[in-house]
Coordinates of C-alpha atoms in Angstrom, one line a residue:
Chain A
M16 CA 124.3 101.0 98.6
I17 CA 127.3 101.5 100.9
I18 CA 127.2 100.1 104.5
D19 CA 129.8 101.3 107.0
V20 CA 131.1 98.3 109.0
F21 CA 132.9 99.1 112.3
H22 CA 134.8 96.0 113.2
L23 CA 137.2 94.9 115.9
P24 CA 140.9 94.5 115.0
E25 CA 141.5 91.2 113.4
S26 CA 137.8 90.4 113.1
Q27 CA 136.5 87.6 110.9
I28 CA 133.6 89.8 109.9
E29 CA 135.4 91.4 107.0
L30 CA 136.0 88.1 105.3
K31 CA 132.4 86.9 105.8
L32 CA 130.9 90.2 104.5
K33 CA 133.1 90.1 101.4
L34 CA 131.5 86.9 100.4
I35 CA 128.1 88.5 100.7
E36 CA 129.2 91.5 98.7
K37 CA 129.8 89.3 95.7
V38 CA 126.2 88.2 95.4
E39 CA 124.2 91.1 96.8
N40 CA 123.9 94.7 95.8
F41 CA 125.6 95.8 99.0
K42 CA 129.0 97.5 99.3
F43 CA 130.8 97.5 102.6
N44 CA 133.2 100.2 103.9
F45 CA 135.3 98.4 106.5
I46 CA 136.5 100.6 109.4
D47 CA 138.7 99.3 112.1
I48 CA 137.3 100.6 115.4
S49 CA 140.8 100.9 116.9
K50 CA 142.0 103.2 114.2
E51 CA 140.7 106.7 114.4
P52 CA 139.9 109.0 112.7
Y53 CA 137.2 107.0 111.0
N54 CA 136.6 107.4 107.3
I55 CA 132.8 107.2 107.2
T56 CA 130.5 107.3 104.3
K57 CA 128.5 110.5 103.9
N58 CA 124.7 110.0 104.1
C59 CA 125.2 106.4 105.1
E60 CA 121.8 105.0 106.0
I61 CA 122.9 101.8 107.6
I62 CA 125.9 100.7 109.7
I63 CA 127.1 97.4 111.1
F64 CA 128.8 97.7 114.5
E65 CA 130.8 94.8 116.1
E66 CA 130.4 94.8 119.9
E67 CA 133.6 94.2 121.9
Y68 CA 132.3 92.1 124.9
S69 CA 129.0 93.6 125.8
Y70 CA 126.9 96.7 125.5
I71 CA 128.6 98.3 128.5
S72 CA 132.1 97.9 127.1
S73 CA 131.1 99.2 123.6
V74 CA 128.6 101.9 124.2
D75 CA 131.0 104.8 124.5
T76 CA 132.7 103.9 121.2
F77 CA 129.3 103.5 119.6
D78 CA 128.2 106.9 120.8
N79 CA 131.3 108.5 119.3
I80 CA 130.7 106.8 116.0
I81 CA 127.0 107.8 115.8
K82 CA 127.9 111.5 116.4
L83 CA 129.8 111.4 113.1
Y84 CA 126.6 110.9 111.2
E85 CA 124.2 113.8 110.4
V86 CA 121.2 111.5 110.5
F87 CA 121.0 108.5 112.9
P88 CA 121.5 105.5 110.6
A89 CA 119.9 102.1 111.0
V90 CA 122.3 100.0 113.1
I91 CA 122.9 96.3 113.1
I92 CA 124.9 95.1 116.1
I93 CA 127.1 92.1 115.8
T94 CA 127.2 90.6 119.2
A95 CA 129.2 87.7 120.7
G96 CA 127.0 87.1 123.7
R97 CA 123.5 85.7 123.7
D98 CA 122.4 87.7 126.8
M99 CA 118.9 88.9 126.1
F100 CA 119.2 92.0 128.3
N101 CA 122.3 93.0 126.3
V102 CA 120.2 92.8 123.2
V103 CA 117.4 94.9 124.9
R104 CA 120.0 97.5 125.8
W105 CA 121.1 97.8 122.2
M106 CA 117.5 98.0 121.0
R107 CA 116.8 100.8 123.5
K108 CA 119.8 102.6 122.1
G109 CA 118.2 102.6 118.7
A110 CA 119.6 99.5 117.0
S111 CA 117.4 98.0 114.4
D112 CA 118.8 94.5 114.8
C113 CA 121.2 92.3 116.8
V114 CA 122.8 89.4 115.1
W115 CA 124.7 86.8 117.1
I116 CA 128.1 86.2 115.5
G117 CA 127.5 82.4 115.7
D118 CA 124.4 82.8 113.5
F119 CA 126.3 84.9 111.0
T120 CA 125.1 83.4 107.7
H121 CA 124.6 85.0 104.4
E122 CA 120.8 84.7 104.6
I123 CA 120.6 86.0 108.2
L124 CA 122.6 89.1 107.4
K125 CA 120.8 89.7 104.2
N126 CA 117.5 89.6 106.0
S127 CA 118.8 91.8 108.7
I128 CA 120.0 94.5 106.3
R129 CA 116.7 94.4 104.4
G130 CA 114.8 94.6 107.7
S131 CA 116.9 97.5 108.8
L132 CA 116.3 99.3 105.6
Q133 CA 112.5 98.9 106.1
Y134 CA 113.1 100.2 109.6
V135 CA 114.8 103.3 108.2
S136 CA 112.1 104.0 105.7
A137 CA 109.4 103.5 108.3
K138 CA 111.1 106.1 110.4
K139 CA 111.3 108.6 107.6
I140 CA 107.9 110.1 108.2
G141 CA 108.1 113.5 106.7
V142 CA 110.2 112.5 103.8
N143 CA 108.9 114.2 100.7
K144 CA 108.6 113.1 97.1
D145 CA 111.7 115.1 96.0
F146 CA 113.9 113.2 98.4
R147 CA 112.7 109.9 97.1
V148 CA 113.6 110.7 93.5
E149 CA 117.2 111.7 94.2
D150 CA 118.4 108.2 93.5
E151 CA 115.6 106.3 91.9
D152 CA 117.4 103.0 91.5
F153 CA 118.7 102.9 95.0
N154 CA 115.3 103.9 96.5
Y155 CA 113.4 101.4 94.4
S156 CA 115.7 98.5 95.1
H157 CA 115.7 98.9 98.9
Q158 CA 112.0 99.7 99.3
K159 CA 110.6 96.3 98.5
I160 CA 107.6 95.9 100.7
I161 CA 107.7 93.0 103.1
I162 CA 104.3 91.7 104.3
P163 CA 104.6 90.3 107.8
T164 CA 103.6 86.7 108.3
N165 CA 104.3 86.3 112.0
Y166 CA 102.0 88.4 114.1
D167 CA 99.3 88.0 116.7
W168 CA 96.4 90.4 116.9
N169 CA 95.7 89.2 120.4
S170 CA 98.9 90.8 121.5
L171 CA 97.1 94.2 121.3
E172 CA 95.5 95.2 124.6
D173 CA 92.1 96.7 125.0
N174 CA 91.8 100.4 126.0
K175 CA 95.3 101.4 124.9
Y176 CA 96.5 103.6 122.1
Y177 CA 98.4 102.2 119.2
D178 CA 100.0 103.7 116.1
M179 CA 98.2 102.0 113.3
V180 CA 96.6 102.4 109.9
L181 CA 92.8 102.6 109.6
M182 CA 91.3 101.7 106.3
M183 CA 87.6 102.6 105.9
I184 CA 85.5 101.2 103.1
S185 CA 81.9 102.2 102.4
F186 CA 79.5 101.1 99.8
Y187 CA 76.6 103.0 98.3
L188 CA 73.6 101.5 96.6
D189 CA 71.7 103.8 94.3
K190 CA 67.9 104.2 94.6
D191 CA 67.3 101.8 91.6
A192 CA 69.3 99.1 93.3
I193 CA 67.3 99.4 96.5
G194 CA 64.2 98.8 94.5
R195 CA 65.9 96.0 92.5
Y196 CA 67.1 93.9 95.4
S197 CA 65.2 92.7 98.4
E198 CA 66.5 93.7 101.8
I199 CA 67.7 90.2 102.4
N200 CA 69.6 90.2 99.1
I201 CA 71.2 93.5 99.9
E202 CA 72.4 92.0 103.2
K203 CA 73.7 89.0 101.4
I204 CA 75.6 91.1 99.0
F205 CA 77.2 93.2 101.7
D206 CA 78.0 90.0 103.7
K207 CA 79.8 88.5 100.6
I208 CA 81.6 91.8 100.0
K209 CA 82.7 91.9 103.6
E210 CA 84.0 88.3 103.4
E211 CA 85.9 89.0 100.2
I212 CA 87.5 92.1 101.4
N213 CA 88.4 90.6 104.7
S214 CA 90.2 87.7 103.0
I215 CA 92.2 90.2 101.0
V216 CA 93.0 92.3 104.1
K217 CA 94.3 89.3 106.0
R218 CA 96.7 88.5 103.2
F219 CA 98.3 91.9 103.8
S220 CA 98.4 91.4 107.6
G221 CA 95.4 93.5 108.4
Q222 CA 92.2 92.6 110.2
L223 CA 88.5 93.6 110.2
W224 CA 88.0 95.8 113.2
F225 CA 84.2 96.4 112.8
W226 CA 81.6 96.5 110.1
H227 CA 78.4 98.4 110.3
N228 CA 75.7 98.3 107.6
N229 CA 77.4 99.4 104.5
S230 CA 80.8 100.4 106.0
G231 CA 83.8 98.5 107.4
M232 CA 86.9 99.6 109.4
F233 CA 90.1 97.6 109.0
T234 CA 93.3 98.0 110.9
F235 CA 96.9 97.3 110.1
Y236 CA 99.5 97.4 112.9
F237 CA 102.3 94.9 112.3
G238 CA 105.5 95.3 110.3
D239 CA 105.5 97.9 107.6
C240 CA 101.8 98.6 108.2
I241 CA 101.5 101.7 106.1
N242 CA 102.7 100.1 102.9
C243 CA 100.9 96.9 103.6
A244 CA 97.6 98.8 104.1
T245 CA 98.1 100.9 101.0
L246 CA 98.9 97.8 98.9
A247 CA 95.8 96.1 100.3
S248 CA 93.7 99.1 99.5
I249 CA 95.0 99.3 95.9
Y250 CA 94.4 95.6 95.4
I251 CA 90.8 95.9 96.8
F252 CA 90.2 99.0 94.7
N253 CA 91.0 97.1 91.5
Q254 CA 89.7 93.7 92.6
L255 CA 86.2 95.0 93.5
F256 CA 85.4 95.1 89.9
L257 CA 86.0 91.4 89.6
I258 CA 84.3 90.7 92.9
Y259 CA 81.1 92.4 91.7
I260 CA 81.0 90.7 88.2
E261 CA 82.8 87.4 88.7
N262 CA 81.9 86.4 92.2
L263 CA 78.6 88.2 92.9
K264 CA 77.4 88.1 89.3
L265 CA 76.0 91.6 89.7
N266 CA 74.7 93.4 86.6
K267 CA 75.3 96.8 88.0
L268 CA 78.4 98.0 89.9
I269 CA 78.1 99.3 93.5
D270 CA 79.7 102.6 94.2
F271 CA 82.3 102.7 97.0
K272 CA 84.9 104.8 98.8
I273 CA 88.1 103.8 100.4
S274 CA 90.1 106.1 102.8
L275 CA 93.4 105.4 104.7
H276 CA 94.9 107.3 107.6
Y277 CA 97.8 106.6 110.0
G278 CA 98.1 107.7 113.5
R279 CA 97.4 106.9 117.2
A280 CA 94.2 105.1 117.6
F281 CA 92.4 104.0 120.8
Y282 CA 91.9 100.3 120.5
H283 CA 89.4 97.9 121.9
K284 CA 88.8 94.5 120.2
K285 CA 85.0 94.3 120.8
D286 CA 83.6 97.4 122.4
T287 CA 83.9 99.3 119.1
E288 CA 80.6 101.3 119.4
N289 CA 82.0 103.3 122.3
I290 CA 85.4 104.0 120.8
T291 CA 86.2 107.6 119.9
S292 CA 89.6 109.0 119.0
D293 CA 90.8 111.8 116.8
M294 CA 92.2 109.2 114.4
L295 CA 88.8 107.5 114.0
N296 CA 87.0 110.9 113.7
S297 CA 89.5 112.0 111.0
I298 CA 89.0 109.0 108.8
V299 CA 85.2 109.1 109.1
H300 CA 85.3 112.8 108.2
I301 CA 87.5 112.2 105.2
Q302 CA 85.3 109.4 104.0
N303 CA 82.0 111.1 104.5
Q304 CA 82.8 114.8 103.8
Y305 CA 85.7 114.7 101.4
A306 CA 86.0 111.5 99.4
E307 CA 84.3 111.1 96.1
I308 CA 82.6 108.0 94.9
N309 CA 84.8 105.1 93.4
S310 CA 88.0 106.6 94.7
L311 CA 90.8 105.7 97.1
Y312 CA 92.3 108.4 99.3
I313 CA 95.2 108.5 101.6
T314 CA 96.4 111.2 104.0
D315 CA 99.9 112.7 104.2
A316 CA 100.6 110.5 107.2
I317 CA 100.4 107.6 104.8
Y318 CA 101.8 109.2 101.7
N319 CA 105.0 110.4 103.5
S320 CA 106.0 106.9 104.4
L321 CA 105.0 105.2 101.2
S322 CA 107.6 103.0 99.5
T323 CA 109.1 104.4 96.3
R324 CA 107.5 101.4 94.6
I325 CA 104.0 102.7 95.0
F326 CA 104.1 106.4 95.9
S327 CA 103.9 107.5 92.2
L328 CA 100.5 105.8 92.0
F329 CA 99.0 108.7 94.1
T330 CA 98.4 112.3 93.2
Y331 CA 97.9 115.3 95.5
V332 CA 94.3 116.5 95.3
G333 CA 93.9 119.0 98.1
E334 CA 93.8 119.6 101.9
F335 CA 91.1 118.6 104.4
E336 CA 91.1 119.3 108.1
H337 CA 94.8 120.3 107.9
K338 CA 95.8 117.1 106.2
K339 CA 97.1 116.8 102.7
I340 CA 95.0 114.3 100.7
Y341 CA 96.3 112.1 97.9
R342 CA 94.2 110.0 95.5
Y343 CA 95.0 106.7 93.8
N344 CA 94.4 107.2 90.1
M345 CA 97.6 106.9 88.1
Q346 CA 99.7 104.4 86.3
S347 CA 103.1 103.9 87.9
E348 CA 105.8 106.3 86.8
N349 CA 108.5 103.9 87.8
S350 CA 108.4 102.2 84.5
Chain B
M13 CA 69.5 41.1 73.0
T14 CA 72.5 41.1 70.6
Q15 CA 70.7 43.8 68.8
D16 CA 70.6 45.9 71.9
I17 CA 74.3 45.5 72.7
Q18 CA 75.1 46.4 69.1
L19 CA 72.9 49.5 69.3
F20 CA 74.7 50.4 72.5
G21 CA 78.1 50.2 70.8
R22 CA 76.9 52.1 67.8
E23 CA 76.3 55.1 70.1
I24 CA 80.1 55.4 70.0
D25 CA 81.0 53.8 66.6
K26 CA 78.2 54.0 64.0
N27 CA 79.9 51.3 61.9
L28 CA 80.2 48.7 64.7
D29 CA 79.3 45.2 63.5
L30 CA 79.2 42.6 66.2
Y31 CA 78.9 39.7 63.8
E32 CA 82.1 40.8 62.1
L33 CA 83.9 41.2 65.4
T34 CA 82.7 37.9 66.9
G35 CA 82.8 35.8 63.7
F36 CA 79.3 34.5 64.4
P37 CA 77.2 34.0 61.2
R38 CA 74.6 36.7 60.6
G39 CA 71.1 35.8 61.8
C40 CA 72.6 33.8 64.7
S41 CA 72.0 35.0 68.2
I42 CA 75.4 36.0 69.8
P43 CA 75.6 35.0 73.5
R44 CA 75.4 38.1 75.7
K45 CA 78.7 37.6 77.4
D46 CA 80.6 37.1 74.1
A47 CA 79.0 40.3 72.7
A48 CA 79.8 42.3 75.8
D49 CA 83.4 41.0 75.9
Q50 CA 83.9 41.9 72.2
I51 CA 82.5 45.4 72.7
V52 CA 84.9 46.0 75.6
D53 CA 87.9 44.6 73.7
Y54 CA 87.0 46.5 70.6
F55 CA 86.9 49.9 72.4
F56 CA 89.9 49.1 74.4
N57 CA 91.9 48.2 71.3
T58 CA 90.7 51.3 69.5
K59 CA 91.7 53.5 72.5
R60 CA 88.1 54.5 73.2
I61 CA 87.5 52.9 76.5
S62 CA 86.8 56.2 78.1
H63 CA 83.9 56.7 75.6
L64 CA 82.5 53.4 76.6
L65 CA 82.7 54.2 80.3
E66 CA 81.1 57.5 79.7
L67 CA 78.2 55.8 77.9
I68 CA 77.8 53.2 80.6
I69 CA 77.5 55.9 83.3
K70 CA 75.2 58.1 81.2
V71 CA 72.9 55.1 80.4
H72 CA 72.8 54.2 84.1
K73 CA 71.9 57.8 84.9
F74 CA 69.5 58.7 82.1
G75 CA 68.4 55.4 80.5
F76 CA 68.9 54.2 76.9
K77 CA 66.5 54.8 74.0
G78 CA 63.8 55.8 76.4
E79 CA 64.1 52.9 78.7
K80 CA 65.5 52.8 82.3
V81 CA 68.7 50.7 82.5
I82 CA 70.3 49.6 85.7
I83 CA 74.0 48.8 85.4
H84 CA 74.8 46.5 88.3
N85 CA 78.0 47.3 90.2
I86 CA 78.2 50.8 88.7
N87 CA 79.9 52.1 91.8
H88 CA 82.5 49.4 91.5
I89 CA 83.1 50.3 87.8
I90 CA 83.5 54.0 88.8
K91 CA 85.9 53.1 91.6
E92 CA 88.0 50.9 89.3
M93 CA 87.9 53.7 86.7
N94 CA 89.2 56.2 89.3
E95 CA 92.0 53.9 90.3
C96 CA 93.0 53.7 86.7
G97 CA 93.3 57.5 86.6
Y98 CA 90.0 58.4 85.1
Q99 CA 87.1 60.3 86.6
Y100 CA 83.5 61.1 85.5
K101 CA 82.8 64.8 85.4
S102 CA 79.1 65.3 85.6
D103 CA 79.2 69.0 84.5
L104 CA 80.8 67.9 81.2
E105 CA 79.1 64.5 81.2
K106 CA 82.5 63.1 80.2
V107 CA 85.0 60.6 81.4
V108 CA 88.3 62.5 81.6
F109 CA 91.8 61.8 82.8
S110 CA 92.0 62.6 86.5
E111 CA 93.9 65.9 87.4
S112 CA 94.3 65.0 91.0
S113 CA 98.1 64.7 90.6
G114 CA 98.4 68.0 88.6
K115 CA 96.7 70.0 86.0
R116 CA 96.8 68.7 82.5
T117 CA 97.1 70.9 79.4
D118 CA 94.3 68.9 77.8
W119 CA 91.9 69.3 80.7
G120 CA 91.8 65.6 80.8
F121 CA 89.8 65.0 77.6
L122 CA 91.1 66.8 74.6
E123 CA 92.1 64.5 71.8
E124 CA 95.2 64.8 69.7
G125 CA 94.5 66.2 66.2
K126 CA 90.9 67.4 67.0
S127 CA 89.9 71.0 66.7
Y128 CA 88.3 72.9 69.6
N129 CA 87.2 76.5 70.3
F130 CA 89.5 78.2 72.8
C131 CA 90.0 81.7 74.1
F132 CA 93.7 82.5 74.0
I133 CA 95.7 85.0 76.1
S134 CA 99.2 86.1 75.0
I135 CA 101.2 87.7 77.9
D136 CA 104.6 89.4 77.5
I137 CA 106.9 91.5 79.7
C138 CA 107.5 94.8 78.0
G139 CA 111.2 95.6 77.1
N140 CA 112.4 92.1 78.2
S141 CA 115.6 92.3 76.2
K142 CA 116.5 95.6 77.8
L143 CA 115.9 94.2 81.2
V144 CA 118.0 91.1 80.5
R145 CA 120.9 93.3 79.4
K146 CA 120.6 95.7 82.3
Y147 CA 120.3 93.2 85.3
D148 CA 122.3 90.2 86.3
S149 CA 120.9 86.8 85.6
Y150 CA 120.3 85.9 89.2
H151 CA 117.9 88.9 89.7
I152 CA 116.2 88.4 86.4
K153 CA 115.7 84.7 87.0
E154 CA 114.3 85.1 90.5
T155 CA 112.0 87.9 89.3
Y156 CA 110.7 86.0 86.3
K157 CA 110.2 82.9 88.4
N158 CA 108.0 84.9 90.8
F159 CA 106.2 86.5 87.8
K160 CA 105.4 83.1 86.4
N161 CA 104.1 81.9 89.8
L162 CA 101.7 84.9 89.9
I163 CA 100.5 84.2 86.3
T164 CA 100.0 80.5 87.0
K165 CA 97.9 81.2 90.2
C166 CA 95.6 83.6 88.4
I167 CA 95.2 81.3 85.4
L168 CA 94.6 78.0 87.3
S169 CA 92.0 79.6 89.5
R170 CA 89.9 80.1 86.4
N171 CA 90.6 76.8 84.7
G172 CA 93.0 78.1 82.1
R173 CA 96.2 76.3 81.1
I174 CA 99.6 77.6 80.1
W175 CA 100.4 76.0 76.7
S176 CA 103.8 77.7 76.2
W177 CA 106.1 79.8 78.3
E178 CA 109.4 81.4 77.4
G179 CA 110.7 83.2 80.5
D180 CA 109.1 86.5 80.0
G181 CA 105.7 85.4 78.7
G182 CA 103.7 82.9 76.9
L183 CA 100.4 81.6 75.6
V184 CA 97.5 80.6 77.8
A185 CA 94.3 78.7 76.7
F186 CA 90.8 78.7 78.2
L187 CA 88.3 76.2 77.2
L188 CA 85.6 75.2 79.6
D189 CA 82.7 77.2 81.2
D190 CA 82.5 80.8 80.3
F191 CA 85.9 80.7 78.7
V192 CA 86.0 84.2 77.1
N193 CA 85.0 85.9 80.3
N194 CA 87.4 83.7 82.3
A195 CA 90.2 84.9 80.0
V196 CA 89.2 88.5 80.6
F197 CA 88.8 88.1 84.4
T198 CA 92.2 86.4 84.5
S199 CA 93.8 89.3 82.6
I200 CA 92.3 91.9 84.9
D201 CA 93.5 89.9 87.9
I202 CA 97.0 89.6 86.5
L203 CA 97.2 93.4 85.9
N204 CA 96.0 94.1 89.4
S205 CA 98.2 91.5 91.0
L206 CA 101.2 92.9 89.1
I207 CA 101.0 96.0 91.2
I208 CA 101.5 93.9 94.3
F209 CA 104.1 91.8 92.6
N210 CA 106.2 94.9 91.7
A211 CA 106.0 96.2 95.3
T212 CA 106.8 92.9 97.0
E213 CA 108.4 90.3 94.8
N214 CA 110.3 92.2 92.1
F215 CA 114.1 92.0 92.5
L216 CA 114.8 94.5 89.7
N217 CA 115.2 98.3 90.2
E218 CA 112.1 99.1 88.2
D219 CA 108.5 98.0 87.7
I220 CA 107.8 95.2 85.4
N221 CA 105.1 96.1 82.8
I222 CA 103.2 93.7 80.7
R223 CA 101.0 93.6 77.6
I224 CA 98.1 91.2 77.3
G225 CA 96.3 90.2 74.1
I226 CA 93.1 88.2 74.0
N227 CA 91.5 86.4 71.1
A228 CA 89.0 83.5 70.8
G229 CA 89.2 81.0 68.0
Q230 CA 90.0 77.4 66.9
A231 CA 93.1 75.3 67.2
E232 CA 94.0 71.7 66.7
Y233 CA 95.1 70.1 70.0
K234 CA 98.5 68.5 70.3
K235 CA 100.1 66.9 73.3
S236 CA 103.2 69.0 72.8
T237 CA 101.3 72.2 73.5
N238 CA 104.2 74.5 72.6
L239 CA 103.9 73.2 69.0
I240 CA 100.2 74.1 68.7
N241 CA 99.6 76.8 66.2
S242 CA 96.6 78.2 64.3
D243 CA 95.4 81.4 62.7
S244 CA 93.7 82.3 66.0
I245 CA 96.9 81.8 68.0
E246 CA 98.9 83.9 65.6
L247 CA 96.4 86.7 65.8
T248 CA 96.4 86.6 69.6
K249 CA 100.2 86.9 69.6
E250 CA 100.1 89.7 67.0
I251 CA 97.5 91.6 68.9
E252 CA 99.6 91.4 72.1
K253 CA 102.9 92.4 70.3
K254 CA 101.8 95.0 67.8
H255 CA 98.4 96.3 68.9
T256 CA 98.6 96.5 72.7
E257 CA 99.9 99.4 74.8
K258 CA 102.0 98.9 77.9
S259 CA 100.1 97.8 81.0
T260 CA 96.8 97.3 79.1
I261 CA 94.7 94.4 77.7
S262 CA 93.7 94.4 74.0
I263 CA 90.8 92.2 72.9
S264 CA 90.1 91.4 69.3
R265 CA 86.9 92.8 67.8
H266 CA 85.2 89.5 67.2
T267 CA 86.0 88.3 70.8
Y268 CA 84.6 91.5 72.3
Q269 CA 81.0 90.4 71.5
Y270 CA 81.3 87.5 73.9
V271 CA 82.6 89.6 76.8
N272 CA 80.3 90.3 79.8
A273 CA 78.1 93.3 78.9
L274 CA 79.2 95.1 82.1
I275 CA 82.9 94.7 81.3
R276 CA 82.3 95.9 77.7
E277 CA 81.2 99.3 79.1
F278 CA 84.7 99.8 80.4
M279 CA 86.5 98.9 77.2
V280 CA 87.5 101.5 74.7
E281 CA 87.7 100.9 71.0
K282 CA 91.1 102.0 69.8
E283 CA 93.1 101.7 66.6
I284 CA 96.6 100.7 67.4
N285 CA 99.1 100.2 64.6
G286 CA 96.3 99.9 62.0
L287 CA 94.2 97.3 63.8
S288 CA 91.1 98.2 65.7
V289 CA 90.9 96.5 69.2
Y290 CA 89.1 96.9 72.4
Q291 CA 91.3 98.2 75.2
L292 CA 91.0 97.7 79.0
K293 CA 93.3 99.3 81.6
L294 CA 93.6 99.8 85.3
P295 CA 92.4 101.5 87.4
I296 CA 89.1 100.6 85.7
W297 CA 87.1 103.0 88.0
N298 CA 89.0 105.9 86.5
K299 CA 86.9 105.5 83.5
I300 CA 83.7 105.9 85.5
N301 CA 85.0 109.0 87.3
N302 CA 86.3 110.5 84.0
C303 CA 83.0 109.8 82.3
E304 CA 81.0 111.4 85.1
G305 CA 83.3 114.4 84.9
K306 CA 84.4 114.2 88.5

């Protein structure tokens, strides 16, 4: 992967980046900002830009550089000042990260580049499967899914809309089972299932939003929420078999459905009974009217942003309410 | 009284002769303290002190020869025993080496040279030599390290032990509880966790795929677990290497009968390279859906 590096004349950055180049899979194309015309890399997805003094003094040069690229790349700003407002200005301009030159270590830059690549892939809603197989090695290597560890669900405010993933899980007991287990036992089984699923969802940075009878709604909002939610759902899909037999000691499996959708959802922590939104309606419709038993479905809003590491696990199965629907049922084709 | 102490010792060693040990002429009554001291010394010297402790605790709990026995200071004995690195496991009714400072490959009680029934898993990364040639050692090392961490977590949570490991795979043994099913649960867990591993922890430019072979049988325990071998272990490795397809689990025919009946419904009998095995693969639910013709 080639990264264009726009540096100031006589900058120390070139030297530092060359050290990183030796141990990582990155290749840097160094471009002196003072020497036009710039020899940029075609289809470059990520650039590093060294700020002169501040945002104000560098923004014009930055704009000229960005115009050269067909697609707005992810931008890492190397800044000399620690002024927070300066950083905010760069972020508003579309930068994916700002690294203070004093903190410029191998590890920090490596994480910044990886984070920026995640940012690029998250922005690529609408990218189709064909694009992703253009350069399999490249796509695979940079689409490692990072599960966020630092997040706070309390930061979400009630009665506001958020772009998030909803994951709906429903369980269906057959008539025999209803006769076989008492009502209390059925409640206990669902409680245990809820507990097990919730603990898995938490590992993938999601949370239980609400649970009603035999169905639960889970949300994912932080970091690469689309891929985290999809990974969680795949894991749950396969792990349910063990949960039933190993943990619950059931002698008959319980049917289930899982559906995932991404979009703008109206959020309220507790008052979940009165919440309505198109997003919520969509996922409930998919689950109740389209999904088949013992299957995991995702909508195109999810599929289009899936990491190359997992998208081949899904196959297109049809359209429902103007959404393309994909089902998890295949062994990976990456191998 | 001497007779009672001798009978007590003979629960562990049938040939125990207190007169021979103490030097007292036969027919004489041996003082209780001398008899008890000799018994302790004898089992200590013959490295069977854990057996004696086990017997003392059992006798205190359940009585001896139909009579209730109270061992004074039993709690003190147990405390001392714990301080010396032993613990009494009531589920096994055994005194074992404590695993508080790390899991032991002998579960705390296997004896060198004795044969036990295990369920073995052989795990291997497919196409390891190709991967090693294709990628630099740093990325291989990091990926394989993460892979081993994943395997270890799945195995230890079901009381299995890794007996040998060679970078890209190894041999795992299960012994206690429902050991065959624990081996199967672990294998399913590993296959499922591998999807997450490939998406989040794999440093290579492609998915890692594995093969898992399962077989139950005997082996003679040795402290150097990587040197343990038996026909069952050989068969486990052979099943994994020659009779298992990529990203699947193969179980030997005789082991299949001990597998949970519900899991058995999802296994397919298959002849692979001339040997009939039972195969399990993810997603397991696909089998239900396919069978129902959905």
